[in-house]
PDB file of C-alpha atoms in Angstrom:
ATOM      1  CA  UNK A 332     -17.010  12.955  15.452  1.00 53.00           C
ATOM      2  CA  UNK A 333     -15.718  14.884  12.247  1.00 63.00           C
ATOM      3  CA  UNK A 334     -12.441  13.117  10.707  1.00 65.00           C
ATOM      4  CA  UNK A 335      -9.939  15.764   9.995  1.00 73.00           C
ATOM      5  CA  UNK A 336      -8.093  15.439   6.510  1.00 73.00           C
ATOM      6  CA  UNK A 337      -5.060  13.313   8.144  1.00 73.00           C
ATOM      7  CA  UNK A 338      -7.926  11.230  10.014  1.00 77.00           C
ATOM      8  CA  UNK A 339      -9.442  10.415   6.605  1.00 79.00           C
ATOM      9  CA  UNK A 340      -5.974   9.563   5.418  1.00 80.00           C
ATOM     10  CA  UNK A 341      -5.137   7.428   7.816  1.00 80.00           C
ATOM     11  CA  UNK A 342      -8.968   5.844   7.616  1.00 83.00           C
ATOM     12  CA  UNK A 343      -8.651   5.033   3.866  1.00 83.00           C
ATOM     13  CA  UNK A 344      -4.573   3.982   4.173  1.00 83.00           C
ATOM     14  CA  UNK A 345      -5.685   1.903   7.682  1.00 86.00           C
ATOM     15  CA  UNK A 346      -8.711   0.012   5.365  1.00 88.00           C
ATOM     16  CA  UNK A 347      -6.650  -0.401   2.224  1.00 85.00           C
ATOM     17  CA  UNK A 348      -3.943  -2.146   4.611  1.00 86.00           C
ATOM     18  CA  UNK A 349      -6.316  -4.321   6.893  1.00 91.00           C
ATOM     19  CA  UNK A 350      -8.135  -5.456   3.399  1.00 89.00           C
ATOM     20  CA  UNK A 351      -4.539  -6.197   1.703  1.00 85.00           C
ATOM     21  CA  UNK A 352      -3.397  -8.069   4.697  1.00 89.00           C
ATOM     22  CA  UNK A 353      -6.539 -10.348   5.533  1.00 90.00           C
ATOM     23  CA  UNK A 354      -6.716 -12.753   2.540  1.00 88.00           C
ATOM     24  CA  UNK A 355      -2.750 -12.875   2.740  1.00 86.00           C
ATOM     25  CA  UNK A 356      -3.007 -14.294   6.523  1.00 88.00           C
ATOM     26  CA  UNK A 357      -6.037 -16.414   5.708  1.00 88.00           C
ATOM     27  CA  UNK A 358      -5.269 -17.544   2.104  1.00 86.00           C
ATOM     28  CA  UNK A 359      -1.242 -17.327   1.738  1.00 83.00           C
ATOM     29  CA  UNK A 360      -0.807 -19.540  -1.359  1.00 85.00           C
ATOM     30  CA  UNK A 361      -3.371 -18.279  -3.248  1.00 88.00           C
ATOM     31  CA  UNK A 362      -2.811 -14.575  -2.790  1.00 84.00           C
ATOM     32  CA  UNK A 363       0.608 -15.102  -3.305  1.00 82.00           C
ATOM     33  CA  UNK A 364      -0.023 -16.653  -6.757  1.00 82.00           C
ATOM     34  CA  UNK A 365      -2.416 -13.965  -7.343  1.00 81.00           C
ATOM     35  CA  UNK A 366       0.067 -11.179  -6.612  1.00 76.00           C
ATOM     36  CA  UNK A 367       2.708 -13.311  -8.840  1.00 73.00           C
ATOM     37  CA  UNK A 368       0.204 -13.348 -11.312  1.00 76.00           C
ATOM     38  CA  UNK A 369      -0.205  -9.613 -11.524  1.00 71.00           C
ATOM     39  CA  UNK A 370       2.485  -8.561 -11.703  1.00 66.00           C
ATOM     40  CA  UNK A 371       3.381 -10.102 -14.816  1.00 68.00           C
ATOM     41  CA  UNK A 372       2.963  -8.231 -18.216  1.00 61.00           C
ATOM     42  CA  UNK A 373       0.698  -9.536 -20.066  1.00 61.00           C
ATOM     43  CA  UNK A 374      -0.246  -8.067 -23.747  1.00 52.00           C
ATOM     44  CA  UNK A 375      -3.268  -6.807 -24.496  1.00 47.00           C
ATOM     45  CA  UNK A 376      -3.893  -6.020 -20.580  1.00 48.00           C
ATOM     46  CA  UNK A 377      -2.928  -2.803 -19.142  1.00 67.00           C
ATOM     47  CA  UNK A 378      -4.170  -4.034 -15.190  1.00 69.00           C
ATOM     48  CA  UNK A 379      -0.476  -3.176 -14.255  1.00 72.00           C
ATOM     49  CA  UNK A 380      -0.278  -0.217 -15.746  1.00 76.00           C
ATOM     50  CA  UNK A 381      -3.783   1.765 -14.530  1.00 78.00           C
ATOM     51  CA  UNK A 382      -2.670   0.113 -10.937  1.00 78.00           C
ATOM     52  CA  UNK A 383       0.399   2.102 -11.058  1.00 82.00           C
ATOM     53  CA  UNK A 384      -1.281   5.405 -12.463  1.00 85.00           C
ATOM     54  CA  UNK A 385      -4.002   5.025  -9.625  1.00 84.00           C
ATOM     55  CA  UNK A 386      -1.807   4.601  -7.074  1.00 83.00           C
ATOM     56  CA  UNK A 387       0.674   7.450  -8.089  1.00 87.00           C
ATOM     57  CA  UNK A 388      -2.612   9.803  -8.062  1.00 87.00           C
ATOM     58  CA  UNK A 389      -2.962   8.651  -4.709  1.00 85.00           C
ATOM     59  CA  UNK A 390       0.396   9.413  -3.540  1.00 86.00           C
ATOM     60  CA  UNK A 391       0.305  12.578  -5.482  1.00 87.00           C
ATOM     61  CA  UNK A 392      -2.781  13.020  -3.281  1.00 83.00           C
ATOM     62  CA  UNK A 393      -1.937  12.276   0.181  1.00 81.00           C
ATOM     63  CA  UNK A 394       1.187  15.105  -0.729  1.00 82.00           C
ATOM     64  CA  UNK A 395      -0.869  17.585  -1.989  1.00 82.00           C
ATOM     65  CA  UNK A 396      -2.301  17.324   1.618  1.00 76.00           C
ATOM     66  CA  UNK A 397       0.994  17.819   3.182  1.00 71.00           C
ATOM     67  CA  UNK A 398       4.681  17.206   1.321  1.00 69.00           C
ATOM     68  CA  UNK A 399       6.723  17.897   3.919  1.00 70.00           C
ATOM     69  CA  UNK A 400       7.817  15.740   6.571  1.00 68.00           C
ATOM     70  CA  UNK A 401       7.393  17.380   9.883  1.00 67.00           C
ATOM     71  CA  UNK A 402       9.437  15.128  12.356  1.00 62.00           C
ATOM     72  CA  UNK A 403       7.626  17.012  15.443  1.00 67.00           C
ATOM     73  CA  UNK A 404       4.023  16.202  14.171  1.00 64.00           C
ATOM     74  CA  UNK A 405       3.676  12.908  15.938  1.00 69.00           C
ATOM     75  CA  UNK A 406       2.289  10.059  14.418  1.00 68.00           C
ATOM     76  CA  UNK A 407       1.453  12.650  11.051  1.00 69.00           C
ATOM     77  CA  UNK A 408       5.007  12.128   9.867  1.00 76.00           C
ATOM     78  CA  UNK A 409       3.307   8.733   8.261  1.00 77.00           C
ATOM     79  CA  UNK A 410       1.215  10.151   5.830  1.00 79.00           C
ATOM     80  CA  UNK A 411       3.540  12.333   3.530  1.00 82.00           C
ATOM     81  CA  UNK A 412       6.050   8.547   3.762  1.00 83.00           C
ATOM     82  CA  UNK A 413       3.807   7.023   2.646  1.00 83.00           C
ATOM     83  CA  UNK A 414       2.427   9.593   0.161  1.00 84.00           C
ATOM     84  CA  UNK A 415       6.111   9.378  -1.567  1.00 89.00           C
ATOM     85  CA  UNK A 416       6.364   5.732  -1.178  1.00 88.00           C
ATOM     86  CA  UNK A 417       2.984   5.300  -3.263  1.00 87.00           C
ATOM     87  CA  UNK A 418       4.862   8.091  -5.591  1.00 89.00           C
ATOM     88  CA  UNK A 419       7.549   5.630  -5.921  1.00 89.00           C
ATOM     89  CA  UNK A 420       6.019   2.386  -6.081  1.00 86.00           C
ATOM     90  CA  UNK A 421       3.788   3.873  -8.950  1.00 86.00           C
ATOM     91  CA  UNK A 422       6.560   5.129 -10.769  1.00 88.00           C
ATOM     92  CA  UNK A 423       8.378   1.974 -10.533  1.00 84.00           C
ATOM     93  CA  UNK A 424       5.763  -0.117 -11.844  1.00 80.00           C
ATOM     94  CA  UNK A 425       4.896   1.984 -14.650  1.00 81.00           C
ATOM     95  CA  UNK A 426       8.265   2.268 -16.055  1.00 84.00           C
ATOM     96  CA  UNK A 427      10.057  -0.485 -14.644  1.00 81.00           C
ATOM     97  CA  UNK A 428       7.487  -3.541 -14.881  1.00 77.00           C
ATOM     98  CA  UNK A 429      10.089  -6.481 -15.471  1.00 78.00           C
ATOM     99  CA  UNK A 430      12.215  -5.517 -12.041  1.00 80.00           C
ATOM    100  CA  UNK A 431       8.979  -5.404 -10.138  1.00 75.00           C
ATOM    101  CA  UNK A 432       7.726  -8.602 -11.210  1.00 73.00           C
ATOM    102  CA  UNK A 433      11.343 -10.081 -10.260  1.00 78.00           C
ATOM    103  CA  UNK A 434      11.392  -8.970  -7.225  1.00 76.00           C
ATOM    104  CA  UNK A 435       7.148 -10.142  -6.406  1.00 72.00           C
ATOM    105  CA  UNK A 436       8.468 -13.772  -7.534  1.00 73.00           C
ATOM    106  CA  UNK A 437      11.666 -13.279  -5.056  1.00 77.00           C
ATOM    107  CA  UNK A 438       9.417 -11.311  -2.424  1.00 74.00           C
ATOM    108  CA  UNK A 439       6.485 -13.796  -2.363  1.00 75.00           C
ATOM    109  CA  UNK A 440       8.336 -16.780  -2.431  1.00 77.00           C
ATOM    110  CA  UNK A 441       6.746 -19.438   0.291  1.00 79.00           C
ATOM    111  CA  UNK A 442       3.366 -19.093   1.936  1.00 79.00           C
ATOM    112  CA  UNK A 443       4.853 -18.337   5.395  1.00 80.00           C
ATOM    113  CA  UNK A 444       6.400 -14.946   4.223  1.00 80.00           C
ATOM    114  CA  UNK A 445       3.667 -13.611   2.348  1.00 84.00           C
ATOM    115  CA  UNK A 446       1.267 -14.697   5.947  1.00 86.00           C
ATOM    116  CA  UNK A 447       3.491 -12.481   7.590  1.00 86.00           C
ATOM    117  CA  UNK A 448       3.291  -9.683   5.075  1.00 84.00           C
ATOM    118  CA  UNK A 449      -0.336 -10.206   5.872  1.00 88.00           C
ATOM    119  CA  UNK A 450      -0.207 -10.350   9.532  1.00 91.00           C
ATOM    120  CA  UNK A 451       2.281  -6.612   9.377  1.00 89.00           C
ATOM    121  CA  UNK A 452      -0.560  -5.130   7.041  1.00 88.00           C
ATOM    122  CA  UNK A 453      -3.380  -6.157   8.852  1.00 92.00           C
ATOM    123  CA  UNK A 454      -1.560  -4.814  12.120  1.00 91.00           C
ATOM    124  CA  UNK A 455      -0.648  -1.220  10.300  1.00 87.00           C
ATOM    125  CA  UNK A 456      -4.446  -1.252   9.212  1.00 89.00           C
ATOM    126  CA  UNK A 457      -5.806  -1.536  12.622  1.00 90.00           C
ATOM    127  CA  UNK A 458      -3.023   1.001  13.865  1.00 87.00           C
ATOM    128  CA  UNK A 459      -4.020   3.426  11.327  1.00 84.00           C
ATOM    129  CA  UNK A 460      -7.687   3.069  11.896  1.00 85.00           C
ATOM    130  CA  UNK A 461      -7.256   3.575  15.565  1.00 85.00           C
ATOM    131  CA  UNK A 462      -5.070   6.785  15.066  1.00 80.00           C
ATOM    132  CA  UNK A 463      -7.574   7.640  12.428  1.00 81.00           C
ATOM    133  CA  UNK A 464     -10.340   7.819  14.783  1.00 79.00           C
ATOM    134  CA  UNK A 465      -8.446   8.492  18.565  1.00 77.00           C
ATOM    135  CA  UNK A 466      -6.223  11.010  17.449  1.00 64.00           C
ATOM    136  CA  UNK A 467      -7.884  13.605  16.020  1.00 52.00           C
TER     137      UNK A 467
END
């Protein structure tokens, strides 16, 4: 079966989700202190800053695919949200590192809220892997 360019999308956004979400459902406190952790600035290490250039390319890539958001393409309309959200979210944590870090401490603040940030990842991941593949 040959994956068209959405399918491959979807496969690489459903696998990036389903491995995000898995240690968060099966290791809350410790990925939350690890996402804590990141986000902080720390000098000398630039981790937070090639995350957020890598993941604007990828936005940047998903809407070179297709920018516009075609509300009559189905279950397509994901991929160019979620190509500007990962525009966003890299923009924001290239130029705006402090807020971000505020608002992981705020967002990941007990273990049972970051295990359902896992659980609604690993869901999406499966979703998009099954869309991925039944789709198209």
């Amino acid at each position: 079966m040959e994956l068209t360019t959405f399918g491959l999308i979807a496969w690489l956004l459903g696998g990036w989700m389903f491995l995000y979400g898995l240690p968060a459902v099966f290791a809350s406190g410790w990925f939350r202190r690890e996402i804590v952790a990141t986000t902080k600035e720390r000098p000398g290490l630039a981790g937070l800053q090639l995350f957020s250039i890598l993941l604007l390319l990828f936005g940047l890539w998903i809407l070179s695919v297709e920018y516009r958001v075609d509300t009559n393409a189905g279950w397509a309309v994901l991929i160019p949200i979620v190509g500007y959200l990962s525009v966003l979210k890299g923009m924001l944590l290239m130029w705006a590192p402090k807020w971000v870090e505020d608002m992981a401490k705020r967002f990941y603040k007990t273990d049972s809220g970051v295990m359902l940030i896992g659980v609604l990842a690993t869901a999406l991941g499966i979703l998009f892997w099954w869309l991925a593949f039944s789709v198209y």
